[in-house]
Amino acid sequence: DEARAFGDIVDDRYTVSDKIEFLINKIEPGESLSLQSLFEKATSKVEVIVTFLALLELMKMNQFCARQSGLLGQINIERTIPE
């Protein structure tokens, strides 16, 4: 079963924890970045998904927040300032 063999291929170059570290190092507290720019240099769909999951996890931990300038406006990701 050649098709079955290909189904077992896993792309594990990207982890959520690595992307969390990447985002924390990329955006300083109080700074922001457009959501679109986070994905511009992604080389695969897997990288986009893992980056998005890392961002959601950081938002859940109140380390990042998302802001939108208006209806259908650009979404910016902002690193929160620790209190």
PDB file of C-alpha atoms in Angstrom:
ATOM      1  CA  ASP A   1       0.000   0.000   0.000  1.00  0.00           C
ATOM      2  CA  GLU A   2       2.005   2.918  -1.314  1.00  0.00           C
ATOM      3  CA  ALA A   3      -0.760   5.446  -0.491  1.00  0.00           C
ATOM      4  CA  ARG A   4      -0.885   4.248   3.095  1.00  0.00           C
ATOM      5  CA  ALA A   5       2.873   4.710   3.488  1.00  0.00           C
ATOM      6  CA  PHE A   6       2.592   8.343   2.449  1.00  0.00           C
ATOM      7  CA  GLY A   7      -0.175   8.873   4.995  1.00  0.00           C
ATOM      8  CA  ASP A   8       2.331   8.260   7.770  1.00  0.00           C
ATOM      9  CA  ILE A   9       4.600  11.174   6.826  1.00  0.00           C
ATOM     10  CA  VAL A  10       4.631  13.767   9.592  1.00  0.00           C
ATOM     11  CA  ASP A  11       6.127  17.242   9.370  1.00  0.00           C
ATOM     12  CA  ASP A  12       7.572  17.828  12.832  1.00  0.00           C
ATOM     13  CA  ARG A  13       9.901  20.709  12.079  1.00  0.00           C
ATOM     14  CA  TYR A  14       7.582  23.139  13.859  1.00  0.00           C
ATOM     15  CA  THR A  15       6.339  22.869  17.415  1.00  0.00           C
ATOM     16  CA  VAL A  16       3.952  25.115  19.297  1.00  0.00           C
ATOM     17  CA  SER A  17       6.537  25.659  22.049  1.00  0.00           C
ATOM     18  CA  ASP A  18       9.167  26.724  19.491  1.00  0.00           C
ATOM     19  CA  LYS A  19       6.718  29.162  17.898  1.00  0.00           C
ATOM     20  CA  ILE A  20       5.750  30.542  21.326  1.00  0.00           C
ATOM     21  CA  GLU A  21       9.423  31.273  21.966  1.00  0.00           C
ATOM     22  CA  PHE A  22       9.737  32.794  18.476  1.00  0.00           C
ATOM     23  CA  LEU A  23       6.765  35.128  19.041  1.00  0.00           C
ATOM     24  CA  ILE A  24       7.964  36.201  22.491  1.00  0.00           C
ATOM     25  CA  ASN A  25      11.394  37.037  21.058  1.00  0.00           C
ATOM     26  CA  LYS A  26       9.979  38.759  17.959  1.00  0.00           C
ATOM     27  CA  ILE A  27       7.555  41.161  19.658  1.00  0.00           C
ATOM     28  CA  GLU A  28       8.656  43.226  22.662  1.00  0.00           C
ATOM     29  CA  PRO A  29       6.132  44.147  25.402  1.00  0.00           C
ATOM     30  CA  GLY A  30       3.972  47.043  24.202  1.00  0.00           C
ATOM     31  CA  GLU A  31       4.878  46.501  20.537  1.00  0.00           C
ATOM     32  CA  SER A  32       2.572  45.160  17.848  1.00  0.00           C
ATOM     33  CA  LEU A  33       2.779  43.412  14.508  1.00  0.00           C
ATOM     34  CA  SER A  34       0.180  42.746  11.834  1.00  0.00           C
ATOM     35  CA  LEU A  35      -1.280  39.259  11.881  1.00  0.00           C
ATOM     36  CA  GLN A  36      -0.622  38.978   8.159  1.00  0.00           C
ATOM     37  CA  SER A  37       3.097  39.679   8.585  1.00  0.00           C
ATOM     38  CA  LEU A  38       3.413  36.730  10.978  1.00  0.00           C
ATOM     39  CA  PHE A  39       2.539  34.360   8.165  1.00  0.00           C
ATOM     40  CA  GLU A  40       4.263  36.020   5.182  1.00  0.00           C
ATOM     41  CA  LYS A  41       7.493  34.037   5.549  1.00  0.00           C
ATOM     42  CA  ALA A  42       5.816  30.726   6.405  1.00  0.00           C
ATOM     43  CA  THR A  43       7.042  27.931   4.174  1.00  0.00           C
ATOM     44  CA  SER A  44       4.143  25.525   4.690  1.00  0.00           C
ATOM     45  CA  LYS A  45       0.555  25.276   5.840  1.00  0.00           C
ATOM     46  CA  VAL A  46       1.786  23.347   8.868  1.00  0.00           C
ATOM     47  CA  GLU A  47       3.958  26.306   9.897  1.00  0.00           C
ATOM     48  CA  VAL A  48       1.001  28.700   9.573  1.00  0.00           C
ATOM     49  CA  ILE A  49      -1.197  26.434  11.696  1.00  0.00           C
ATOM     50  CA  VAL A  50       1.458  25.901  14.382  1.00  0.00           C
ATOM     51  CA  THR A  51       2.172  29.653  14.532  1.00  0.00           C
ATOM     52  CA  PHE A  52      -1.545  30.377  14.899  1.00  0.00           C
ATOM     53  CA  LEU A  53      -1.885  27.782  17.671  1.00  0.00           C
ATOM     54  CA  ALA A  54       1.094  29.332  19.480  1.00  0.00           C
ATOM     55  CA  LEU A  55      -0.516  32.757  19.175  1.00  0.00           C
ATOM     56  CA  LEU A  56      -3.799  31.451  20.588  1.00  0.00           C
ATOM     57  CA  GLU A  57      -1.931  29.898  23.514  1.00  0.00           C
ATOM     58  CA  LEU A  58      -0.129  33.195  24.233  1.00  0.00           C
ATOM     59  CA  MET A  59      -3.451  35.045  24.104  1.00  0.00           C
ATOM     60  CA  LYS A  60      -4.934  32.518  26.515  1.00  0.00           C
ATOM     61  CA  MET A  61      -2.029  33.267  28.887  1.00  0.00           C
ATOM     62  CA  ASN A  62      -2.758  37.034  28.506  1.00  0.00           C
ATOM     63  CA  GLN A  63       0.700  37.658  27.049  1.00  0.00           C
ATOM     64  CA  PHE A  64      -0.649  38.784  23.656  1.00  0.00           C
ATOM     65  CA  CYS A  65      -3.858  40.396  22.454  1.00  0.00           C
ATOM     66  CA  ALA A  66      -5.408  41.072  19.062  1.00  0.00           C
ATOM     67  CA  ARG A  67      -6.777  44.425  17.945  1.00  0.00           C
ATOM     68  CA  GLN A  68      -8.631  45.325  14.771  1.00  0.00           C
ATOM     69  CA  SER A  69      -8.750  48.884  13.452  1.00  0.00           C
ATOM     70  CA  GLY A  70     -12.336  48.556  12.225  1.00  0.00           C
ATOM     71  CA  LEU A  71     -14.753  46.346  10.381  1.00  0.00           C
ATOM     72  CA  LEU A  72     -12.664  44.277   7.948  1.00  0.00           C
ATOM     73  CA  GLY A  73      -9.589  46.235   9.058  1.00  0.00           C
ATOM     74  CA  GLN A  74      -6.106  44.916   9.607  1.00  0.00           C
ATOM     75  CA  ILE A  75      -5.645  42.737  12.687  1.00  0.00           C
ATOM     76  CA  ASN A  76      -2.646  43.606  14.833  1.00  0.00           C
ATOM     77  CA  ILE A  77      -1.110  41.338  17.422  1.00  0.00           C
ATOM     78  CA  GLU A  78       0.183  43.183  20.482  1.00  0.00           C
ATOM     79  CA  ARG A  79       2.361  41.842  23.253  1.00  0.00           C
ATOM     80  CA  THR A  80       0.913  42.933  26.560  1.00  0.00           C
ATOM     81  CA  ILE A  81       2.979  44.795  29.135  1.00  0.00           C
ATOM     82  CA  PRO A  82       3.420  42.762  32.335  1.00  0.00           C
ATOM     83  CA  GLU A  83       1.884  44.387  35.399  1.00  0.00           C
TER      84      GLU A  83
END
